[in-house]
Amino acid sequence: MKKQFFCAAAAALAMISAAPAQAQPQTQDDPYQWLENIEGEKALDWVRAQNARSQEALEADPRFAPMYEEALSVLTSKARLALGSIHNGYVYNFWQDDEHVRGVWRRASVESYRAGAPEWETLVDVDALAEEEDRNWVWGGVDCLSPDYTHCMVELSDGGSDAAFWREFDSSDKAFVEGGFYIPEGKSSVAWLGPDTLLVGADTGEGSLTTSGYPRTVRRLARDAALDEAPVLYEGEETDVAVAAAVEQDNGGAHVFVVRSPSFFESEYYYARSEDDALGDLEKLPLPMNADFEGVLGGRAIFLLREEWTYDGETYESGAVIAYGLAGAEAQTVMTPAANQSVEDVEIGKSGLVISYLEDVSGKAARFTPRKKGGWKRKEIGLPDNGVIEIISAGGGTDDAMLSFESLTRPEALYYAPARGKLKKIAETPAFYDATGVVVEQRFATSADGTKVPYFIMGLDSVLKQGNAPTVQYGYGGFLIPILPVYYEDPARPQHGALAGLMWVKRGGVLVLSNIRGGGEYGPKWHQAALKENRQRAFDDFIAISEDLIETGVTSPEKLGAIGRSNGGLLMGAMLTQRPDLYAAIDCGVPLFDMKRYNKLLAGASWMGEYGDPDIPEEWAYISKYSPYQNLKAGEPYPKVLFYTSTKDDRVHPGHARKAAAKMDGLGYDFFYYENIEGGHGGTANQDQLAYRTALEYAYFARMLMPRSE
C-alpha cells in the first residue's frame, strides 16, 4: 500500500480545491501572480492566445501529423496487454482504445484469461455513462470489498482532476446502486469496513481538512447515514498532511488501520481489529515514522522501512521488508536488500508475499513464505534479465501471481506464476516499432561529488557509432520514484520505449533515461541524498550525465534536449537557469517552478518534506538558490522552451507553468506553451489528447534538434 501523493498515478489523498489558491493575496514582487487565478477569464484568455500561437507553429512542422498518427496507433492499439488483478475468480481490467476513449471497466474469468483468450464482460462503460449523464467523466479507480468483490466504490472525476465523486456499484448486478453510498465531489478516500459500512476521509465542512488540503478526519459511515453526521473514528492535527484509513481482510477478519501523516514522508500507524464491524480502541504501532504499510498476512502487518528501525533489541535496516505481529508485537525480517538493490513492490497472496526489486536498476522478483519454525523461505521467480518487472496481481484469494517483463526494446510480456508449478508466459504485446538495429546500454556518469550515477542510452547502433546525434535526456529525481527502462508502462510519459522508439529513435534520435538521486533506484538512501538542502545533488547528477553524453561524443549542446514533468519539470527549470549552455531544447511539463509560493498552491504544502519550507528563512536560503522562477533573468542563452500544463491539474498548480512562460516573455525570450483545458495532473483526459500532446512534444524536439534541412 504505497503513498501516491504526487506523480504518476491516481493520488487518492493528494487533493485540494482550486479556490484557496485563487484567494492568495497579490505579492508586490510578482507581476504575473494574476495567472494563478485558474479559471479567471483574463488568465484563460492569455492561455488561449498562447495555445493558438504555439499549436499553429508546432502543427505546421511536417513531422507533427505522422507523429500524431504514430502516437495514436500505440495508445489506442487493441494489441496492448489487458493487464488486470485477480479477485474471487475473475481478472478485472480497465481498458481504453479508439472505440472506448474514456474506457471500460471489465472482467474475465481467470480460466479464460490464463488461456490467453479472455472472455470480457463490461461492468462500467465510461463513454456511455458520460453520454447518458452529460458529464465529462474520467475514470479514477475502484475500491471493492474483499473477498467477494461485489460491493464496490467507483471513482469518477469531471474532466480528469484529482477531485472526484465516489459512487457505489454492485459487480453482480453490473449497475450503480440506487440510493447507495455516494461521496460528493472532493478529494476523498474510502475503505470498506463491511457491506454496510465505509471508513471515509472527506471534506465535511470547516475544520475537516488539513492546512495541506487533505482530509483530517476518518469517519465511520453507515449505509443511509449522512456523511457530515457520521461519527469520527480518528481526527488528526490541522498541520498534518493527511489522515486516511485502510482495511485489510485476512483469514476472515478485518484489520483496520488509520494512517496519520504529519509530513509527506512520515506516518503514524494506528490499529484496531474489527469484530462484526465493532472497533475497539486504536492502538499506535511502534513503527518508525518513515515506513510504508503494505498489508496483512496471517496476522502480521507487512511494512517496507524507509529508515533504520531499532525495536526490541534488534536493528532493522532502511529499505528492508519486515513483518510485525499484530497480536504478539514481535518483528521479523522478510528481506533486506543489498547495497545495489531496492525493493519496488510488495504484494500479499493467500499465504505468502511476492516482492519485486531492482538490482542496479534491473528488475527481479521473488516469493517469500513464512516458515512454521520462524523465518521466511525465499524463492526467486525466473523471469528474464535486464529489464523491468512489475507485479500485476498477487492475492485475490489465491497464491497465484501475474508479473510482467519489458525493456526499452522488448515488448511487455505477461507471465502467470502459479503457487505450485512452472512459470508460464500467457500473453505478449506485439512490437509497436521495428527495433532492428536499436541498442540499449547502461552507462555511469560521475557527479560533482564523485557519486557514480547510472543512465540508460537507447539509439540505433549506426547513429550511436556516428555520434553527435539529436538526443533527448529524461529525468525526474524525486519522491523515491525510480525511472525505469520500460517498453510501455505509463503512456503519460512519452520517453518510454514504444513511443520513443517509434517517434524518435527510428528517426535518428537518441533517448537517455537518467537515474539521478532523489529517485528510488537504490532505495531510501538514494532518495534522501537529494532532500531539502541537498536538492542540488539531483541537478548535479543530471548535469553530469549531460556532460558525459557530450564528452563521449553521443551528442553536442546544439543537439541535446531535456525533458521532465511534475517534479521533473522543476528539474527542467533548474537546468534552464543553471546550465542553459548544455541544451538546445527543454520540454518542461506540469512543472513546479515558483518555489517561493509552491507551498501555497494546491497540494504544494504537502511536499515540504521533499523540498523544505520557503517561509522559513533558513530553508528559503537554499531553495532560493535553485527556484527557477526567481532565477530567471535577462541576457542568458536560454533555449526556446516548451511548457505544458493542464487547467484541471489540481495537484501541481497550472500557475507555475503560466508564470514561467509569462516571465520569460517579459524578459524577451521566445517559448512554446500548451495548456489542455482538462486532464488533471496527467495533462490529458483521454488517449486522443495524450497522442496529441506527445506529438507536440516530439515535433518540438524535431524542430529544435533535427532541422528539416538535415
XYZ file of C-alpha atoms in Angstrom:
710
model
C 0.000 0.000 0.000
C 2.002 2.928 -1.301
C 1.700 6.651 -0.731
C 0.858 8.086 -4.121
C 0.550 11.743 -3.330
C 2.495 13.201 -6.209
C 3.214 11.698 -9.562
C 2.166 9.274 -11.809
C -0.792 7.510 -10.831
C -4.049 8.317 -9.097
C -3.380 10.025 -5.775
C -6.322 9.219 -3.550
C -5.266 11.654 -0.883
C -3.357 14.227 -2.931
C -6.215 16.605 -3.258
C -7.263 20.176 -2.599
C -9.721 22.544 -4.248
C -8.618 25.360 -6.509
C -10.454 28.098 -4.627
C -7.922 28.723 -1.833
C -5.127 29.184 -4.360
C -7.138 31.803 -6.215
C -7.698 33.695 -2.994
C -3.994 34.208 -2.239
C -3.081 37.873 -1.816
C -1.020 39.557 -4.510
C 2.666 39.886 -3.695
C 4.436 43.106 -4.590
C 7.325 41.457 -6.431
C 5.331 39.126 -8.700
C 3.610 40.925 -11.572
C 2.381 37.628 -13.034
C 0.556 36.290 -9.997
C -2.787 37.002 -11.644
C -2.120 33.903 -13.746
C -2.689 31.791 -10.620
C -6.414 32.542 -10.983
C -7.094 29.166 -12.584
C -10.478 29.843 -14.186
C -10.148 33.635 -14.351
C -11.203 34.998 -17.731
C -8.103 37.169 -18.081
C -5.857 34.208 -17.338
C -7.750 31.898 -19.701
C -7.602 34.498 -22.472
C -3.822 34.508 -22.034
C -3.804 30.686 -22.161
C -5.893 30.563 -25.334
C -3.651 33.080 -27.050
C -0.504 31.165 -26.141
C -2.076 27.866 -27.178
C -3.114 29.198 -30.555
C 0.317 30.639 -31.291
C 2.262 27.568 -30.216
C -0.059 24.920 -31.647
C -0.075 26.620 -35.021
C 3.714 26.642 -35.144
C 4.255 23.063 -33.966
C 1.426 21.578 -36.023
C 2.919 23.253 -39.099
C 6.010 21.064 -38.840
C 5.531 18.307 -41.456
C 6.584 15.724 -38.867
C 3.737 16.551 -36.485
C 0.911 14.814 -38.370
C 2.701 11.475 -38.814
C 3.911 11.639 -35.232
C 0.348 12.138 -34.030
C -0.819 9.118 -36.036
C 2.067 7.060 -34.659
C 1.281 8.005 -31.065
C -2.400 7.287 -31.586
C -1.624 3.890 -33.098
C 0.227 2.871 -29.940
C -2.030 4.472 -27.357
C -5.257 3.075 -28.812
C -3.935 -0.255 -30.044
C -6.119 -3.234 -29.223
C -2.966 -5.344 -29.225
C -1.774 -3.832 -25.934
C -1.812 -6.203 -22.987
C -5.007 -6.075 -20.976
C -3.419 -6.171 -17.537
C -5.592 -6.782 -14.505
C -5.763 -8.144 -10.994
C -7.311 -11.368 -9.747
C -10.272 -11.157 -7.367
C -12.573 -14.034 -6.488
C -12.073 -15.965 -9.710
C -12.053 -13.006 -12.098
C -9.408 -10.785 -13.638
C -10.502 -7.123 -13.519
C -9.156 -4.662 -16.076
C -9.645 -1.042 -17.152
C -9.278 -0.573 -20.918
C -9.101 2.322 -23.375
C -8.838 2.240 -27.157
C -10.180 4.071 -30.203
C -13.698 2.735 -29.561
C -13.551 3.257 -25.799
C -11.894 6.656 -25.495
C -12.915 7.171 -21.871
C -12.607 3.483 -21.176
C -14.410 0.429 -19.853
C -14.011 -1.391 -16.561
C -14.454 -5.072 -17.288
C -13.667 -8.606 -16.096
C -12.973 -12.072 -17.423
C -12.722 -15.436 -15.746
C -9.248 -16.438 -14.604
C -9.531 -19.587 -16.716
C -10.159 -17.711 -19.974
C -7.569 -15.065 -19.144
C -4.888 -17.616 -18.302
C -5.625 -19.452 -21.536
C -4.822 -16.278 -23.479
C -8.402 -15.773 -24.694
C -10.158 -13.623 -22.054
C -13.927 -13.504 -22.353
C -14.628 -9.952 -21.219
C -17.866 -8.698 -19.734
C -18.259 -4.954 -19.298
C -19.075 -3.607 -15.862
C -18.825 0.159 -16.410
C -18.701 1.812 -19.839
C -17.413 5.304 -19.045
C -18.130 6.633 -22.550
C -21.753 5.524 -22.365
C -22.106 6.832 -18.820
C -20.716 10.232 -19.785
C -23.134 10.485 -22.694
C -26.081 9.315 -20.617
C -25.382 11.734 -17.770
C -23.973 14.539 -19.940
C -20.805 14.724 -17.847
C -17.142 14.754 -18.790
C -16.433 11.613 -16.796
C -12.845 10.414 -16.420
C -12.145 7.094 -14.696
C -10.394 7.371 -11.353
C -10.384 3.841 -9.990
C -12.345 1.412 -7.884
C -12.302 0.044 -4.333
C -14.149 -3.235 -3.710
C -14.843 -5.241 -0.563
C -12.805 -8.445 -0.419
C -13.063 -11.347 -0.761
C -16.368 -11.327 -2.689
C -15.556 -8.186 -4.686
C -19.256 -7.447 -5.115
C -19.621 -4.212 -3.145
C -17.559 -1.564 -4.931
C -16.990 2.169 -4.799
C -16.220 3.672 -8.215
C -14.281 6.935 -8.509
C -15.099 9.322 -11.360
C -13.818 12.846 -11.897
C -15.260 15.599 -14.028
C -12.525 16.369 -16.554
C -9.681 14.404 -15.003
C -8.924 16.372 -11.843
C -7.958 14.761 -8.540
C -11.227 15.961 -7.036
C -13.710 13.193 -7.737
C -17.049 11.587 -6.913
C -17.371 8.127 -5.322
C -20.464 6.043 -6.187
C -21.469 2.580 -5.041
C -21.518 -0.143 -7.679
C -22.677 -3.768 -7.490
C -20.459 -6.034 -9.605
C -23.036 -8.841 -9.527
C -25.799 -6.658 -10.908
C -23.296 -4.707 -13.029
C -25.022 -1.474 -12.075
C -24.677 1.506 -9.799
C -26.668 1.017 -6.605
C -29.714 3.232 -6.486
C -29.636 5.117 -3.199
C -26.287 3.532 -2.367
C -23.174 5.081 -0.870
C -22.268 8.390 -2.500
C -19.396 10.733 -1.687
C -19.752 14.151 -3.364
C -17.009 15.794 -5.375
C -13.864 16.307 -3.377
C -10.535 14.820 -2.526
C -11.810 11.863 -0.603
C -10.594 8.412 0.420
C -12.795 5.377 1.096
C -12.301 1.911 2.584
C -14.886 -0.833 3.096
C -15.293 -1.958 6.704
C -18.220 -4.220 5.818
C -21.021 -4.420 3.241
C -22.944 -1.653 5.008
C -20.093 0.465 6.393
C -17.387 2.656 4.920
C -14.458 4.436 6.508
C -14.277 7.793 4.761
C -11.898 10.731 4.658
C -13.613 13.702 3.055
C -14.313 17.405 3.168
C -17.294 17.721 5.507
C -17.019 21.427 6.138
C -14.997 23.777 8.271
C -12.145 22.127 10.140
C -12.293 18.824 8.235
C -9.210 19.479 6.090
C -5.569 19.933 6.998
C -3.615 23.018 6.002
C -2.338 20.920 3.088
C -5.944 20.466 1.985
C -6.313 16.739 2.659
C -8.896 15.031 4.878
C -8.116 15.499 8.552
C -10.648 13.015 9.881
C -11.707 9.439 9.280
C -15.440 8.897 9.696
C -17.399 5.692 10.039
C -20.221 5.976 7.537
C -23.142 3.566 7.841
C -25.494 2.900 4.966
C -28.224 5.540 4.620
C -26.449 7.855 7.095
C -25.411 11.445 6.352
C -21.685 11.901 5.768
C -21.368 15.062 7.850
C -23.135 13.352 10.761
C -21.098 10.137 10.646
C -19.098 9.541 13.852
C -15.419 10.423 13.745
C -13.144 7.427 14.239
C -9.950 9.482 14.282
C -9.015 13.153 13.958
C -5.540 14.367 13.067
C -3.926 17.739 13.572
C -4.707 20.672 11.342
C -0.994 20.914 10.484
C -0.812 17.268 9.322
C -0.597 16.425 5.642
C -3.414 13.876 5.716
C -5.294 11.181 7.601
C -6.681 8.071 5.899
C -7.940 4.592 6.724
C -7.089 1.173 5.321
C -8.969 -2.070 5.930
C -7.236 -5.386 5.274
C -9.173 -8.654 5.080
C -7.135 -11.561 6.492
C -8.359 -15.099 7.218
C -11.949 -13.988 7.571
C -11.246 -10.993 9.792
C -10.847 -7.300 9.106
C -7.808 -5.379 10.293
C -8.385 -1.636 10.483
C -5.556 0.866 10.199
C -5.605 4.637 10.415
C -2.608 6.393 8.924
C -1.742 9.848 10.183
C 0.872 11.664 8.091
C 2.425 14.622 9.912
C 4.577 15.244 6.813
C 4.827 13.805 3.313
C 7.220 11.014 4.239
C 6.298 10.496 7.888
C 3.387 8.386 9.077
C 1.973 7.122 12.334
C 0.014 3.869 12.183
C -2.953 3.109 14.444
C -4.545 -0.318 14.545
C -7.826 -1.900 15.595
C -9.215 -5.328 14.767
C -12.801 -5.306 13.582
C -15.136 -7.824 15.187
C -18.518 -7.846 13.440
C -17.924 -4.230 12.416
C -17.292 -3.166 16.026
C -13.999 -1.339 16.504
C -12.031 -1.278 19.698
C -9.611 1.441 20.723
C -6.992 2.384 18.170
C -3.519 1.280 19.211
C -0.479 3.169 17.946
C 2.026 0.755 16.399
C 5.719 1.174 17.319
C 6.897 1.531 13.718
C 9.322 4.268 12.650
C 7.825 7.389 11.128
C 9.237 6.615 7.699
C 7.694 3.272 6.752
C 5.172 2.136 4.135
C 2.303 -0.150 5.119
C 1.849 -2.942 2.556
C -0.940 -5.103 4.029
C -1.591 -8.020 6.386
C -0.635 -11.690 6.096
C -1.596 -14.206 8.749
C -1.942 -11.606 11.487
C 1.335 -9.891 10.543
C 1.388 -6.323 9.251
C 3.912 -6.035 6.434
C 5.958 -2.828 6.259
C 8.677 -1.512 3.974
C 11.112 0.507 6.078
C 12.375 3.808 4.726
C 14.667 4.379 7.691
C 16.593 2.249 10.161
C 14.451 0.875 12.997
C 15.582 -0.420 16.356
C 12.925 -2.468 18.128
C 13.031 -4.971 20.957
C 16.819 -5.115 20.894
C 17.090 -5.692 17.127
C 18.027 -3.223 14.391
C 16.275 -3.444 11.026
C 17.917 -1.740 8.063
C 16.478 1.016 5.934
C 14.926 -0.490 2.798
C 14.055 -3.794 4.485
C 10.680 -5.544 4.387
C 9.547 -6.567 7.874
C 6.573 -8.442 9.322
C 5.111 -7.124 12.578
C 2.885 -9.463 14.600
C -0.302 -7.607 15.448
C -1.117 -9.937 18.349
C 2.320 -10.664 19.786
C 4.071 -7.408 18.866
C 7.095 -9.282 17.503
C 9.005 -8.282 14.370
C 10.728 -10.384 11.707
C 12.873 -9.503 8.714
C 11.434 -10.757 5.438
C 14.021 -9.252 3.090
C 16.971 -6.888 3.474
C 18.153 -5.604 0.072
C 21.834 -5.378 -0.777
C 23.541 -2.029 -1.351
C 22.827 -2.159 -5.100
C 19.213 -3.258 -4.638
C 15.925 -1.524 -3.881
C 12.547 -3.061 -3.035
C 9.964 -1.800 -5.515
C 6.717 -3.542 -4.653
C 5.342 -5.915 -2.032
C 2.139 -7.798 -2.812
C 0.340 -10.159 -0.462
C -1.075 -13.501 -1.517
C -3.133 -16.022 0.386
C -0.176 -17.481 2.308
C 2.932 -15.575 1.201
C 4.440 -12.455 -0.335
C 5.648 -11.595 -3.808
C 8.348 -8.919 -3.843
C 9.781 -7.153 -6.866
C 13.091 -5.350 -6.508
C 15.780 -3.617 -8.509
C 19.410 -4.664 -8.787
C 21.417 -1.905 -10.464
C 18.091 -0.739 -11.949
C 17.373 -4.207 -13.409
C 14.192 -5.970 -12.303
C 13.995 -9.112 -10.144
C 11.179 -10.862 -8.250
C 10.878 -13.494 -5.536
C 8.334 -15.297 -3.375
C 8.595 -15.225 0.412
C 6.709 -17.726 2.571
C 6.726 -17.793 6.391
C 8.278 -20.930 7.894
C 6.444 -22.732 10.685
C 9.526 -22.564 12.912
C 10.238 -18.927 12.150
C 11.933 -17.016 9.375
C 10.971 -16.770 5.731
C 11.645 -19.059 2.790
C 12.757 -17.248 -0.363
C 12.373 -18.483 -3.928
C 13.358 -16.381 -6.941
C 10.875 -16.163 -9.808
C 12.738 -16.975 -13.013
C 11.811 -14.045 -15.218
C 14.133 -12.708 -17.942
C 17.093 -10.495 -17.032
C 17.972 -6.906 -17.954
C 14.524 -5.388 -17.958
C 11.665 -4.155 -15.829
C 9.490 -6.474 -13.752
C 6.115 -5.447 -12.379
C 3.780 -7.416 -10.156
C 0.446 -7.213 -11.938
C -1.540 -9.304 -9.453
C -0.865 -11.294 -6.309
C -3.592 -12.358 -3.943
C -7.295 -12.073 -4.582
C -7.890 -15.253 -2.612
C -5.033 -17.182 -4.241
C -1.254 -17.561 -4.148
C -1.112 -17.456 -7.928
C 0.520 -14.297 -9.246
C 0.903 -12.476 -12.544
C 4.009 -10.495 -13.415
C 5.136 -8.599 -16.482
C 8.544 -8.151 -18.059
C 9.612 -5.496 -20.567
C 12.574 -3.385 -21.642
C 13.098 -0.393 -23.908
C 13.305 -2.694 -26.940
C 11.388 -5.752 -25.739
C 7.580 -5.561 -25.697
C 5.735 -6.254 -22.492
C 5.075 -9.931 -21.768
C 2.720 -11.287 -19.114
C 3.659 -14.330 -17.050
C 1.435 -16.488 -14.869
C 3.262 -17.701 -11.757
C 1.185 -20.394 -10.033
C 1.764 -21.132 -6.367
C 2.918 -24.553 -7.500
C 4.078 -25.349 -10.970
C 6.072 -23.687 -13.723
C 6.127 -20.071 -14.764
C 4.170 -19.605 -17.997
C 4.068 -16.761 -20.496
C 0.409 -16.216 -21.283
C 0.470 -13.089 -23.446
C 2.820 -10.650 -25.122
C 2.376 -7.292 -26.778
C 3.423 -7.226 -30.415
C 6.188 -4.797 -31.240
C 4.968 -1.248 -31.783
C 8.098 -0.399 -33.756
C 10.868 -2.236 -35.561
C 13.734 -2.424 -33.055
C 16.177 -3.868 -35.583
C 19.495 -2.129 -35.058
C 18.376 -0.426 -31.835
C 20.748 -0.906 -28.917
C 20.352 -0.100 -25.223
C 23.308 0.421 -22.922
C 23.628 1.236 -19.242
C 26.370 3.729 -18.519
C 27.561 5.645 -15.466
C 28.475 9.307 -15.114
C 30.440 10.863 -12.249
C 28.555 13.617 -10.440
C 30.065 16.720 -8.862
C 30.651 14.980 -5.515
C 32.131 11.850 -7.087
C 28.979 9.702 -6.971
C 28.527 7.260 -9.849
C 25.120 7.863 -11.422
C 23.623 5.310 -13.849
C 21.770 6.120 -17.019
C 20.342 4.213 -19.980
C 21.016 5.203 -23.562
C 18.889 3.989 -26.471
C 19.531 4.551 -30.162
C 20.227 2.974 -33.493
C 23.649 1.356 -33.461
C 24.586 3.261 -36.612
C 23.535 6.563 -35.048
C 25.482 5.960 -31.844
C 28.593 4.988 -33.824
C 28.345 8.119 -35.946
C 27.934 10.325 -32.876
C 26.677 13.903 -32.402
C 23.078 12.704 -32.594
C 19.904 14.589 -31.677
C 19.383 13.416 -28.095
C 16.568 13.722 -25.574
C 17.536 13.232 -21.921
C 14.739 12.446 -19.462
C 14.911 12.958 -15.704
C 12.780 13.136 -12.567
C 14.821 12.702 -9.374
C 12.343 12.893 -6.516
C 9.825 11.283 -4.198
C 11.541 7.868 -4.229
C 10.295 7.249 -7.785
C 12.750 5.300 -9.964
C 12.995 5.915 -13.696
C 12.912 2.514 -15.365
C 13.620 1.395 -18.955
C 10.103 0.247 -19.786
C 8.559 -0.501 -23.162
C 5.017 0.619 -22.382
C 4.050 1.042 -18.743
C 2.926 4.607 -18.220
C 1.806 6.093 -21.534
C 1.582 9.564 -19.969
C 5.386 9.608 -20.078
C 6.410 9.603 -23.741
C 10.065 8.829 -23.003
C 9.356 5.093 -22.723
C 10.450 2.568 -25.325
C 7.411 2.086 -27.537
C 6.587 5.733 -28.158
C 10.178 6.977 -28.087
C 11.341 4.149 -30.338
C 8.638 4.756 -32.913
C 8.545 8.557 -32.844
C 12.159 9.487 -32.066
C 14.767 6.723 -32.202
C 13.696 5.397 -35.608
C 14.059 8.954 -36.931
C 17.696 9.002 -35.857
C 17.304 10.377 -32.363
C 18.783 9.065 -29.107
C 16.863 8.624 -25.841
C 18.542 8.830 -22.418
C 16.953 7.894 -19.077
C 18.650 9.456 -16.053
C 18.688 7.572 -12.729
C 19.594 10.596 -10.621
C 19.456 10.925 -6.856
C 16.114 11.811 -5.346
C 14.587 8.761 -7.039
C 14.311 5.248 -5.670
C 16.755 3.368 -7.887
C 18.941 2.428 -4.911
C 16.392 2.666 -2.137
C 15.731 5.256 0.577
C 19.338 6.461 0.809
C 19.374 7.375 -2.895
C 16.235 9.421 -2.317
C 17.334 11.013 0.922
C 20.630 12.112 -0.607
C 18.751 14.840 -2.539
C 16.209 16.001 0.030
C 15.753 19.626 1.055
C 19.155 21.358 1.409
C 20.734 18.640 -0.761
C 18.434 19.163 -3.764
C 21.296 20.424 -5.860
C 22.699 16.894 -5.947
C 19.833 15.771 -8.183
C 20.526 18.672 -10.524
C 24.273 17.966 -10.473
C 23.598 14.324 -11.357
C 21.527 15.310 -14.392
C 24.184 17.796 -15.488
C 26.884 15.131 -15.073
C 25.004 12.799 -17.418
C 24.565 15.615 -19.955
C 28.266 16.389 -19.816
C 29.120 12.703 -20.157
C 26.945 12.451 -23.265
C 28.814 15.402 -24.766
C 32.286 14.251 -23.698
C 31.750 10.748 -25.123
C 30.546 12.153 -28.437
C 26.966 10.923 -28.243
C 25.697 14.448 -28.806
C 26.591 18.125 -28.509
C 24.948 21.110 -26.794
C 23.463 22.091 -30.156
C 21.674 18.739 -30.371
C 20.882 17.924 -26.736
C 17.369 18.315 -25.373
C 15.982 17.681 -21.890
C 12.538 16.551 -20.784
C 10.823 16.234 -17.406
C 7.395 16.654 -15.900
C 5.982 17.495 -12.460
C 8.957 17.290 -10.098
C 10.890 16.637 -13.292
C 9.546 19.983 -14.500
C 11.311 21.577 -11.545
C 14.437 19.757 -12.692
C 13.966 21.256 -16.155
C 13.620 24.716 -14.636
C 16.888 24.213 -12.782
C 18.610 23.087 -15.982
C 17.240 26.138 -17.787
C 18.526 28.591 -15.200
C 21.736 26.817 -14.163
C 23.152 25.310 -17.359
C 21.342 26.675 -20.418
C 24.603 26.268 -22.336
C 24.109 22.481 -22.321
C 20.716 22.300 -24.032
C 19.153 23.356 -27.312
C 15.639 22.352 -26.206
C 13.866 21.876 -22.872
C 10.401 20.259 -22.512
C 9.006 21.363 -19.138
C 5.729 19.583 -18.282
C 3.189 20.320 -15.500
C 6.117 21.808 -13.593
C 6.841 23.131 -10.166
C 8.583 26.419 -10.915
C 7.854 29.106 -8.310
C 9.332 27.505 -5.209
C 8.691 30.636 -3.146
C 4.955 30.046 -3.362
C 4.676 26.337 -4.159
C 3.511 25.537 -0.621
C 0.578 27.947 -1.019
C -0.679 26.493 -4.298
C -2.962 23.448 -4.353
C -1.274 20.349 -2.882
C 2.105 22.046 -2.549
C 2.128 22.293 1.238
C 2.313 18.503 1.468
C 5.687 18.407 -0.298
C 7.677 20.431 2.205
C 9.202 17.168 3.439
C 10.792 16.883 -0.004
C 11.807 20.492 -0.647
C 11.625 22.400 2.626
C 9.502 25.348 3.779
C 10.130 28.566 1.834
C 8.534 30.575 4.646
C 11.376 29.611 6.989
C 14.326 31.923 6.170
C 16.938 29.227 6.728
C 15.162 26.900 4.299
C 14.366 29.567 1.731
C 18.094 30.309 1.723
C 18.795 27.011 -0.067
C 15.530 26.790 -2.008
C 16.111 30.275 -3.419
C 19.376 29.168 -4.985
C 17.585 26.841 -7.400
C 13.962 28.065 -7.582
C 13.636 28.568 -11.359
C 11.084 31.370 -11.245
C 13.210 33.605 -9.060
C 16.395 32.783 -11.001
C 15.117 33.657 -14.470
C 16.966 36.717 -15.765
C 17.662 38.591 -18.953
C 20.646 38.124 -21.203
C 21.070 34.360 -20.761
C 21.463 31.774 -23.564
C 18.109 30.131 -22.792
C 16.800 27.717 -25.421
C 13.259 28.092 -26.694
C 11.379 26.123 -24.017
C 8.158 24.137 -24.411
C 5.943 24.491 -21.335
C 2.795 22.407 -20.970
C 0.230 22.024 -18.216
C -3.497 21.457 -17.648
C -6.174 23.814 -16.401
C -7.687 20.903 -14.471
C -4.445 19.944 -12.739
C -5.422 20.293 -9.094
C -2.185 18.799 -7.815
C 0.562 20.965 -9.323
C -0.975 24.383 -9.932
C -1.030 25.429 -13.625
C 0.101 28.853 -12.435
C 3.647 27.519 -12.234
C 3.869 26.936 -15.986
C 1.829 30.029 -16.826
C 4.009 32.357 -14.768
C 7.216 30.776 -16.039
C 6.206 31.430 -19.644
C 4.914 34.931 -18.889
C 8.100 35.921 -17.084
C 10.232 34.614 -19.943
C 8.085 36.667 -22.299
C 8.639 39.718 -20.118
C 12.383 39.145 -20.224
C 12.322 38.970 -24.001
C 12.575 35.207 -24.585
C 10.516 33.212 -27.043
C 8.858 29.956 -25.969
C 6.141 27.435 -26.790
C 3.179 26.928 -24.466
C 0.349 24.402 -24.408
C -2.334 24.097 -21.739
C -5.019 21.463 -22.071
C -8.252 22.743 -20.584
C -8.918 19.354 -18.981
C -6.913 16.319 -17.954
C -5.680 16.682 -14.381
C -2.055 16.198 -13.393
C -1.527 13.778 -16.268
C -2.185 16.712 -18.585
C -4.722 14.794 -20.682
C -8.156 13.248 -20.150
C -8.088 10.520 -22.821
C -5.798 8.718 -25.251
C -6.504 11.059 -28.150
C -5.450 14.075 -26.102
C -2.372 12.194 -24.924
C -1.420 11.305 -28.508
C -1.809 14.938 -29.495
C 0.377 16.257 -26.668
C 3.014 13.577 -27.249
C 3.158 14.558 -30.920
C 3.564 18.202 -29.927
C 6.499 17.241 -27.700
C 8.346 15.194 -30.301
C 7.567 17.689 -33.065
C 9.115 20.299 -30.775
C 12.277 18.228 -30.309
C 12.442 17.508 -34.036
C 12.108 21.211 -34.795
C 14.799 22.200 -32.294
C 17.254 19.309 -32.686
C 16.590 17.945 -36.194
C 16.395 20.885 -38.580
C 14.479 19.961 -41.717
C 17.480 20.678 -43.894
C 19.183 17.541 -42.485
